[in-house]
Each structure stands twice: as C-alpha cells, then as structure tokens.
Amino acid sequence: MTAVTLLDLASVFVFALTGALTASRAQLDIVGFIFIASLTAVGGGTLRDLLLGRVPVFWMAQPQLILLAALAAVIVFFTAHLIESRYKAILWLDACALAVAVPAGVAVAIGLDQHPVIIVLMGVTTGCFGGLMRDVVCNEVPLVLKQGELYVTAAFAGATAAVAARYWALDLPIALMICAGVTWGLRAGSMAFGWRLPVYKSRPPRV
C-alpha cells in the first residue's frame, strides 16, 4: 500500500466523521448522514483529480473509500448523541483531516511532476474543498471562511513547507510529514490559542 493510498484512507475516514457530525447537527436521516459524509470525504480529492486530469478519480479507482465513508456515517448516526459538544468535535476532527488531506494532495501532484505552484494549490484544494462543500450544503458558516482563522492559511503553509523540503532534496515521506506537522500546528494553534490573521475593517467615508 502506497503512502498516497494511506493518506487517502485516513483523510476519507476522518473527513467523513466530520460530515456525519455536521449531519447530526442538521438532524438528517441516515441517508443524509451517508451523503454528507461521502461528500465531505471525497469532495476535495475529486476536485483535485479533475483539475489534474487524473482519471479515474481516486474513489472510483478505489470504491472501498466510499464504503469507508458510509461506515463512518453509520457509526456517527448511532453514537453522536454521546458526544457532549459535537461542534467542538467537528473542529478538532476537521483539523486532523486537514493535516492528512493536504499531504495527500501534495503527494499526488508531486507524483504527476507538477510545477511547485500547482503542488501547493492541489494541497490546499484537497484539504479545504470537502469541508467547504459540507458546510455549504448543511447551511453552516464554512470553517474556511471564519474571520481570521488559520484554515486555508494552514493548508497553504503546510503545502509550501512540503515544496520547500523537496527543493532541499528531502525524501518524499519526510516532506509529507513536515507538511502534516505545519498544517496541524497552525490549525490547532488557531483553535487552542486564538492565532488569527488580521481582518479587513471598513472605515467611514471621508466627508
């Protein structure tokens, strides 16, 4: 089993958990749980593969990934009521998934010998778009757009760190671990310590 396959498995399962927890907040039925979990799990990777012209997309080449997402949805459907704060669980699980999905996107783009700019963008795409789709469909404020929070920034920094590591001739597994560490560190720091980017504030017009 390759590193990319392992990363895909991990990101699919954890993102599916966040999708199912979001479905629980929306009080959907079990089919809704499976749909939202699957959409979250494969959304970013599907967009990545379509942009890269990678056919078939990863979950069509490995249909068991959809079954894995469905399994996560069923588990959450029967256990979500046991979680005291589902929103907090979503945040931390999403951070874990982000730290796995960004390296997965980076690894795919590197494997296809893409330009460094594309490698970074594919890492961001893989990490961010599944959660964005989840939140939009469930009528939640997208985590990627929360004021000043380090989400897309964390994904961007992690992917950039991987590209820098490869530039310095570090082995791919080490570059991917650096990518995961930077992504997780910034996202977790944003939630735990309130790290933020400055946000735009409008000023009254001059008279």
Tab-separated table of C-alpha atoms in Angstrom, residues 79-199:
chain	number	residue	atom	x	y	z
A	79	THR	CA	-23.179	7.462	18.611
A	80	ALA	CA	-23.400	11.235	18.003
A	81	HIS	CA	-25.759	11.680	20.961
A	82	LEU	CA	-22.941	10.542	23.257
A	83	ILE	CA	-20.719	13.479	22.314
A	84	GLU	CA	-21.131	16.445	24.647
A	85	SER	CA	-20.048	19.107	22.144
A	86	ARG	CA	-20.438	17.967	18.562
A	87	TYR	CA	-19.248	21.290	17.166
A	88	LYS	CA	-16.004	21.103	19.137
A	89	ALA	CA	-15.546	17.518	17.952
A	90	ILE	CA	-16.070	18.661	14.360
A	91	LEU	CA	-13.408	21.353	14.749
A	92	TRP	CA	-10.725	19.024	16.078
A	93	LEU	CA	-11.534	16.130	13.745
A	94	ASP	CA	-11.526	18.571	10.851
A	95	ALA	CA	-8.080	19.801	11.900
A	96	CYS	CA	-6.825	16.205	11.909
A	97	ALA	CA	-8.357	15.572	8.486
A	98	LEU	CA	-6.821	18.764	7.115
A	99	ALA	CA	-3.375	17.691	8.308
A	100	VAL	CA	-3.786	14.410	6.415
A	101	ALA	CA	-5.570	15.636	3.288
A	102	VAL	CA	-3.112	18.419	2.445
A	103	PRO	CA	-0.147	15.994	2.280
A	104	ALA	CA	-2.320	13.635	0.203
A	105	GLY	CA	-2.938	16.365	-2.370
A	106	VAL	CA	0.714	17.364	-2.340
A	107	ALA	CA	1.812	13.755	-2.865
A	108	VAL	CA	-0.489	13.288	-5.853
A	109	ALA	CA	0.714	16.484	-7.528
A	110	ILE	CA	4.366	15.615	-6.890
A	111	GLY	CA	3.762	12.147	-8.319
A	112	LEU	CA	2.469	13.759	-11.504
A	113	ASP	CA	5.562	16.016	-11.661
A	114	GLN	CA	3.592	19.234	-11.378
A	115	HIS	CA	5.007	22.751	-11.002
A	116	PRO	CA	5.545	23.839	-7.346
A	117	VAL	CA	2.694	26.361	-7.591
A	118	ILE	CA	0.309	23.610	-8.698
A	119	ILE	CA	1.578	21.308	-5.954
A	120	VAL	CA	0.708	23.912	-3.325
A	121	LEU	CA	-2.699	24.614	-4.855
A	122	MET	CA	-3.562	20.915	-5.039
A	123	GLY	CA	-2.669	20.515	-1.373
A	124	VAL	CA	-4.979	23.402	-0.484
A	125	THR	CA	-7.739	22.093	-2.762
A	126	THR	CA	-7.627	18.585	-1.316
A	127	GLY	CA	-7.627	19.854	2.247
A	128	CYS	CA	-10.235	22.600	2.045
A	129	PHE	CA	-12.938	21.907	-0.509
A	130	GLY	CA	-14.576	18.840	1.050
A	131	GLY	CA	-15.242	20.746	4.258
A	132	LEU	CA	-16.415	23.766	2.287
A	133	MET	CA	-18.960	21.635	0.406
A	134	ARG	CA	-20.108	20.050	3.696
A	135	ASP	CA	-20.728	23.388	5.378
A	136	VAL	CA	-22.476	24.977	2.392
A	137	VAL	CA	-24.837	22.021	1.886
A	138	CYS	CA	-25.667	21.895	5.623
A	139	ASN	CA	-26.172	25.676	5.797
A	140	GLU	CA	-23.293	26.164	8.236
A	141	VAL	CA	-20.832	29.061	8.161
A	142	PRO	CA	-17.867	27.495	6.287
A	143	LEU	CA	-14.889	26.909	8.552
A	144	VAL	CA	-12.591	28.050	5.754
A	145	LEU	CA	-14.211	31.495	5.872
A	146	LYS	CA	-14.336	32.071	9.636
A	147	GLN	CA	-12.950	35.519	10.401
A	148	GLY	CA	-9.181	35.463	10.548
A	149	GLU	CA	-8.900	31.765	11.462
A	150	LEU	CA	-5.893	29.855	10.171
A	151	TYR	CA	-7.531	27.276	7.921
A	152	VAL	CA	-6.671	27.906	4.285
A	153	THR	CA	-3.533	29.593	5.613
A	154	ALA	CA	-2.584	26.415	7.486
A	155	ALA	CA	-3.131	24.315	4.356
A	156	PHE	CA	-1.135	26.755	2.238
A	157	ALA	CA	1.741	26.882	4.711
A	158	GLY	CA	1.857	23.108	5.021
A	159	ALA	CA	1.887	22.551	1.263
A	160	THR	CA	4.543	25.247	0.824
A	161	ALA	CA	6.675	23.601	3.511
A	162	ALA	CA	6.498	20.316	1.592
A	163	VAL	CA	7.609	22.010	-1.619
A	164	ALA	CA	10.494	23.669	0.237
A	165	ALA	CA	11.504	20.330	1.737
A	166	ARG	CA	11.571	18.731	-1.700
A	167	TYR	CA	13.608	21.669	-3.026
A	168	TRP	CA	16.183	20.890	-0.345
A	169	ALA	CA	16.203	17.283	-1.599
A	170	LEU	CA	14.500	15.729	1.430
A	171	ASP	CA	12.796	12.386	0.833
A	172	LEU	CA	9.093	12.488	-0.015
A	173	PRO	CA	7.904	10.811	3.231
A	174	ILE	CA	9.835	13.397	5.272
A	175	ALA	CA	8.421	16.254	3.176
A	176	LEU	CA	4.907	14.942	3.718
A	177	MET	CA	5.448	14.650	7.474
A	178	ILE	CA	6.690	18.252	7.550
A	179	CYS	CA	3.601	19.253	5.566
A	180	ALA	CA	1.301	17.493	8.050
A	181	GLY	CA	3.114	18.961	11.048
A	182	VAL	CA	2.979	22.553	9.800
A	183	THR	CA	-0.678	22.239	8.770
A	184	TRP	CA	-1.710	20.702	12.083
A	185	GLY	CA	0.375	23.098	14.161
A	186	LEU	CA	-1.110	26.219	12.616
A	187	ARG	CA	-4.703	24.959	12.572
A	188	ALA	CA	-4.548	23.614	16.127
A	189	GLY	CA	-2.831	26.784	17.322
A	190	SER	CA	-5.587	28.869	15.781
A	191	MET	CA	-8.208	26.936	17.751
A	192	ALA	CA	-6.311	26.466	21.009
A	193	PHE	CA	-4.503	29.796	21.312
A	194	GLY	CA	-6.601	32.101	19.150
A	195	TRP	CA	-3.999	32.664	16.450
A	196	ARG	CA	-5.610	34.854	13.829
A	197	LEU	CA	-4.860	36.828	10.699
A	198	PRO	CA	-5.872	40.494	10.685
A	199	VAL	CA	-9.246	41.026	9.044
